[in-house]
XYZ file of N, CA and C in Angstrom:
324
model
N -96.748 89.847 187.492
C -97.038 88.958 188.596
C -97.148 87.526 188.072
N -96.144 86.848 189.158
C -96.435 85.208 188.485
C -97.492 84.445 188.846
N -98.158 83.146 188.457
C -99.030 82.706 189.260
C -98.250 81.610 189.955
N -98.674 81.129 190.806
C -98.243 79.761 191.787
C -98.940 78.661 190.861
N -97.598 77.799 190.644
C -98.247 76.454 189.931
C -99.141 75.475 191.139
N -100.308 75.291 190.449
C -101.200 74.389 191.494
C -100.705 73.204 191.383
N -101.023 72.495 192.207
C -99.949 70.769 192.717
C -101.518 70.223 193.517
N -101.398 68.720 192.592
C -102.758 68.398 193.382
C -102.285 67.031 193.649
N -102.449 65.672 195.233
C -101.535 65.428 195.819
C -102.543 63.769 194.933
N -101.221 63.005 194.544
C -101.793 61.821 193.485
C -102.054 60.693 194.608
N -103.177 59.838 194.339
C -103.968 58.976 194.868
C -103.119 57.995 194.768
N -101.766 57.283 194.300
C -100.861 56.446 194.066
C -101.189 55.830 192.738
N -102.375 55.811 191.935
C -102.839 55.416 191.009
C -103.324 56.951 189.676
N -102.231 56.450 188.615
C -102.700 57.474 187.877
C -103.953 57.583 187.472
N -104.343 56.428 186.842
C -105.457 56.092 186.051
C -106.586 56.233 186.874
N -106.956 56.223 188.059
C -107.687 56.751 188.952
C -107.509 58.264 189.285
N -106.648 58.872 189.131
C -106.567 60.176 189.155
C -107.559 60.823 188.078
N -107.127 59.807 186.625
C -107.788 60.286 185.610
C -109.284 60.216 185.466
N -109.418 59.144 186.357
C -111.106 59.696 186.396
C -111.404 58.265 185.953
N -110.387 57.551 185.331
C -111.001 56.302 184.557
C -111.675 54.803 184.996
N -112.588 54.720 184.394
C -113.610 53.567 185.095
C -113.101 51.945 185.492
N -112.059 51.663 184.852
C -111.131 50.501 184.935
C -109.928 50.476 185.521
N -109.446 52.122 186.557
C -108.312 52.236 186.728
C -107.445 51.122 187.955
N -108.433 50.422 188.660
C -107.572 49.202 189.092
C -106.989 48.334 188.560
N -107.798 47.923 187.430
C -107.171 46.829 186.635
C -106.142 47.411 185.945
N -106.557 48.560 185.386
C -105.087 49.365 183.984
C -103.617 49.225 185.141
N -104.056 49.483 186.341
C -103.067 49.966 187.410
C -102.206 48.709 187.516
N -102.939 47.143 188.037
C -102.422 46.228 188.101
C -101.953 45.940 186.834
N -102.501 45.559 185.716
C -101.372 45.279 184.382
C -100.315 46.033 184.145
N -100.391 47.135 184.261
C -99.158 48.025 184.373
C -98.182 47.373 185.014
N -98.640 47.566 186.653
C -97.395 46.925 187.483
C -96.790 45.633 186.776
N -97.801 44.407 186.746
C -97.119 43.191 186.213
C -96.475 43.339 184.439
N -97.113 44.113 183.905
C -96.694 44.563 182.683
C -95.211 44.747 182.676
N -95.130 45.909 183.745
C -93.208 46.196 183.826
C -92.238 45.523 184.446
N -92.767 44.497 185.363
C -91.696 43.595 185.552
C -92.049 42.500 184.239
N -92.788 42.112 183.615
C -92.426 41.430 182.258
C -91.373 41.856 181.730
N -91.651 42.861 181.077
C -90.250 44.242 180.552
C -89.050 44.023 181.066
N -89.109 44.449 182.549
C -87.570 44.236 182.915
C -87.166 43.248 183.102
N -87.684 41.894 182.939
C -86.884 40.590 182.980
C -86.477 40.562 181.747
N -87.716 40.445 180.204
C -87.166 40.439 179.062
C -86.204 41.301 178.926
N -85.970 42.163 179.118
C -84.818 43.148 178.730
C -83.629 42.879 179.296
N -83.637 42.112 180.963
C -81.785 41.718 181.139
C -82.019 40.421 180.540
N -82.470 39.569 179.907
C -82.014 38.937 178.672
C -81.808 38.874 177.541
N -82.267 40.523 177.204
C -81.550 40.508 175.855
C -82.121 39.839 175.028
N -83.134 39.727 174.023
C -83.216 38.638 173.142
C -84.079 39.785 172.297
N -84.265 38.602 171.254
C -84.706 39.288 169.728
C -86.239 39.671 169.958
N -86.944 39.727 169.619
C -88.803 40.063 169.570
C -88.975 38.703 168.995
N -88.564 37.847 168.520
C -88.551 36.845 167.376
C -88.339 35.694 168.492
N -87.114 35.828 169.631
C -87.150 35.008 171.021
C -87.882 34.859 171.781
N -88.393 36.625 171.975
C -89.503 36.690 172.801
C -90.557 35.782 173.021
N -91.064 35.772 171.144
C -92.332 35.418 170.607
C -92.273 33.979 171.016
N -91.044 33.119 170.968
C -91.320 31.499 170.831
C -91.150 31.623 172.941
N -90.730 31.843 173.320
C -90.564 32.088 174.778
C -91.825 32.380 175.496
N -92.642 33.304 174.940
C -94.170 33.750 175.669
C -95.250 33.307 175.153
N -94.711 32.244 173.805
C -95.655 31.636 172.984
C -96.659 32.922 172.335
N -97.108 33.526 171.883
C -97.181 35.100 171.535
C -96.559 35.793 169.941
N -97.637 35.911 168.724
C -97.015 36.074 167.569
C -96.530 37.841 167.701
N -95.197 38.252 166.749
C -94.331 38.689 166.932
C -94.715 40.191 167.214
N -96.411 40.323 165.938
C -96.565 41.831 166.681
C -97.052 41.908 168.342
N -97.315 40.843 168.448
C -97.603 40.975 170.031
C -96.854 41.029 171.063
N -95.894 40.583 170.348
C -94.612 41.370 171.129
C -94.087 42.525 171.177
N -94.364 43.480 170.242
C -93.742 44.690 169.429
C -94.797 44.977 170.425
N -95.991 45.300 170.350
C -97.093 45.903 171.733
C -97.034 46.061 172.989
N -96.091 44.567 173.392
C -95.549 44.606 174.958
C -94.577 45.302 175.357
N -93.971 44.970 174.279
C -92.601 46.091 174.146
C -92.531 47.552 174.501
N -93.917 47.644 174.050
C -93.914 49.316 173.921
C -94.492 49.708 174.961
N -94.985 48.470 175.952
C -96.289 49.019 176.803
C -97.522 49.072 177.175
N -97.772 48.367 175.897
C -99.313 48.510 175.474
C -99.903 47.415 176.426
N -99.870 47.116 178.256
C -100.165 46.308 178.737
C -101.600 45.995 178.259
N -102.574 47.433 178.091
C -104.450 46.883 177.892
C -104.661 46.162 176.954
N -103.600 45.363 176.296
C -104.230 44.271 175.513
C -104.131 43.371 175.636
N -103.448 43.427 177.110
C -103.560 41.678 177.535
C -103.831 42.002 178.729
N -104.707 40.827 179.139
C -105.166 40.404 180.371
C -104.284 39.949 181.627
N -104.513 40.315 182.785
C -103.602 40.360 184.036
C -103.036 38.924 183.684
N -103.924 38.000 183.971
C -103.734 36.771 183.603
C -102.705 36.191 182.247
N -103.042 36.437 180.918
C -102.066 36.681 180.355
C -100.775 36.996 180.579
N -100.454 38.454 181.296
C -99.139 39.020 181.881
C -98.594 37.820 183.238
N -99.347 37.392 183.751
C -99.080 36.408 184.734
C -98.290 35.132 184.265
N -99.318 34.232 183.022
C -98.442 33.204 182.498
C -96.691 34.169 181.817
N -97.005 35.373 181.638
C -95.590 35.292 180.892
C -94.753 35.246 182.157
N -94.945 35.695 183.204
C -93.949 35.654 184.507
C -93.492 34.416 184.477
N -94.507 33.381 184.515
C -93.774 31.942 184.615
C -93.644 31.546 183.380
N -93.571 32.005 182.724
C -92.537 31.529 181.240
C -91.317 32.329 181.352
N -91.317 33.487 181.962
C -89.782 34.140 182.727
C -89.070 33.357 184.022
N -90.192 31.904 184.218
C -88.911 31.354 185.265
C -89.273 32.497 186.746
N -90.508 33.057 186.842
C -91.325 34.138 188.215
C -91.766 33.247 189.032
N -91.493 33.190 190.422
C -92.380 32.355 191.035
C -93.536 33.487 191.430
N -94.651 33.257 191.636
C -95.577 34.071 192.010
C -96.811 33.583 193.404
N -96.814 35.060 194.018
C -97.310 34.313 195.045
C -98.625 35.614 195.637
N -99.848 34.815 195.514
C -100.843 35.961 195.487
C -101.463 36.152 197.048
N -101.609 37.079 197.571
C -102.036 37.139 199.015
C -103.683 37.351 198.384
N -104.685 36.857 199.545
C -105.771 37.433 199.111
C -106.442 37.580 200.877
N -107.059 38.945 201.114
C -107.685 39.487 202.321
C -108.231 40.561 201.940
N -109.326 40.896 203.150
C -110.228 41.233 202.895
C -109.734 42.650 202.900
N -110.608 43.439 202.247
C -109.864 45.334 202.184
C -110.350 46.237 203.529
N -111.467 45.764 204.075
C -111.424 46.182 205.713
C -110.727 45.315 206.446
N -109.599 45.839 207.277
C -109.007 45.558 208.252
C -109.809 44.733 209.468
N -110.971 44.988 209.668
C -111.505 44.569 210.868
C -112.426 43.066 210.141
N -112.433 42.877 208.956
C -112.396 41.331 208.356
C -112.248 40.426 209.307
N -113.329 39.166 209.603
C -112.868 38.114 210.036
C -111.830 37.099 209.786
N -112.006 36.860 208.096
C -111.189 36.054 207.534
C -110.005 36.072 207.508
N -109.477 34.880 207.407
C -107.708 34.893 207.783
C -107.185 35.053 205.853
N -106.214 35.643 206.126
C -105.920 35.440 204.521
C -105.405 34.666 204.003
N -105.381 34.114 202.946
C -105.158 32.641 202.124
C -103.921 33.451 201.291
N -103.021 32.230 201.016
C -101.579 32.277 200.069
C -101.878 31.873 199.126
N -101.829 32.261 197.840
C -101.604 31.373 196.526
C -100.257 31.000 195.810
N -99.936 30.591 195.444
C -98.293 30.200 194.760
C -99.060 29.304 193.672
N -98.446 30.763 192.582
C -99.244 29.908 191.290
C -97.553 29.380 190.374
């Protein structure tokens, strides 16, 4: 007799799945983490380009490279967007819907 594989239905956030105490923030560097990645990567350049481009010494590039977003700060990952030439544009409102406040644009 086989057993039925159990399937348990994901919260959209791994790192919150995992139980982990920081998993908003791990969640957001991630996201901005991988579009860093995929811009550096359709340009093609050395780790050595990278480095003078994100201002960033070379193992710290070899780290981004790999993923390792938790060692840099959202903020951090942010200036590299606009050293990728990113325009960025931050919504900010409130997380209940029934909020008075109107929401504000940022364009950093």
């Amino acid at each position: 007799m086989t057993q039925e594989p159990v399937f348990e239905q994901s919260s959209g956030n791994v790192f919150a799945d995992l139980g982990l105490s920081d998993a908003d923030e791990l969640f957001t560097r991630g996201k901005i983490g991988i579009q860093v990645l995929r811009l550096l990567k359709k340009r093609n350049l050395k780790q050595r380009e990278i480095s003078e481009l994100l201002g960033i010494p070379q193992p710290e590039v070899s780290h981004l490279m790999k993923g390792e977003f938790q060692r840099f700060s959202e903020g951090k990952l942010l200036i590299f967007l606009k050293r990728l030439d990113t325009e960025i544009t931050l919504h900010l409102r409130p997380r209940d819907a029934s909020g008075q406040s109107a929401e504000t644009v940022i364009s950093l």
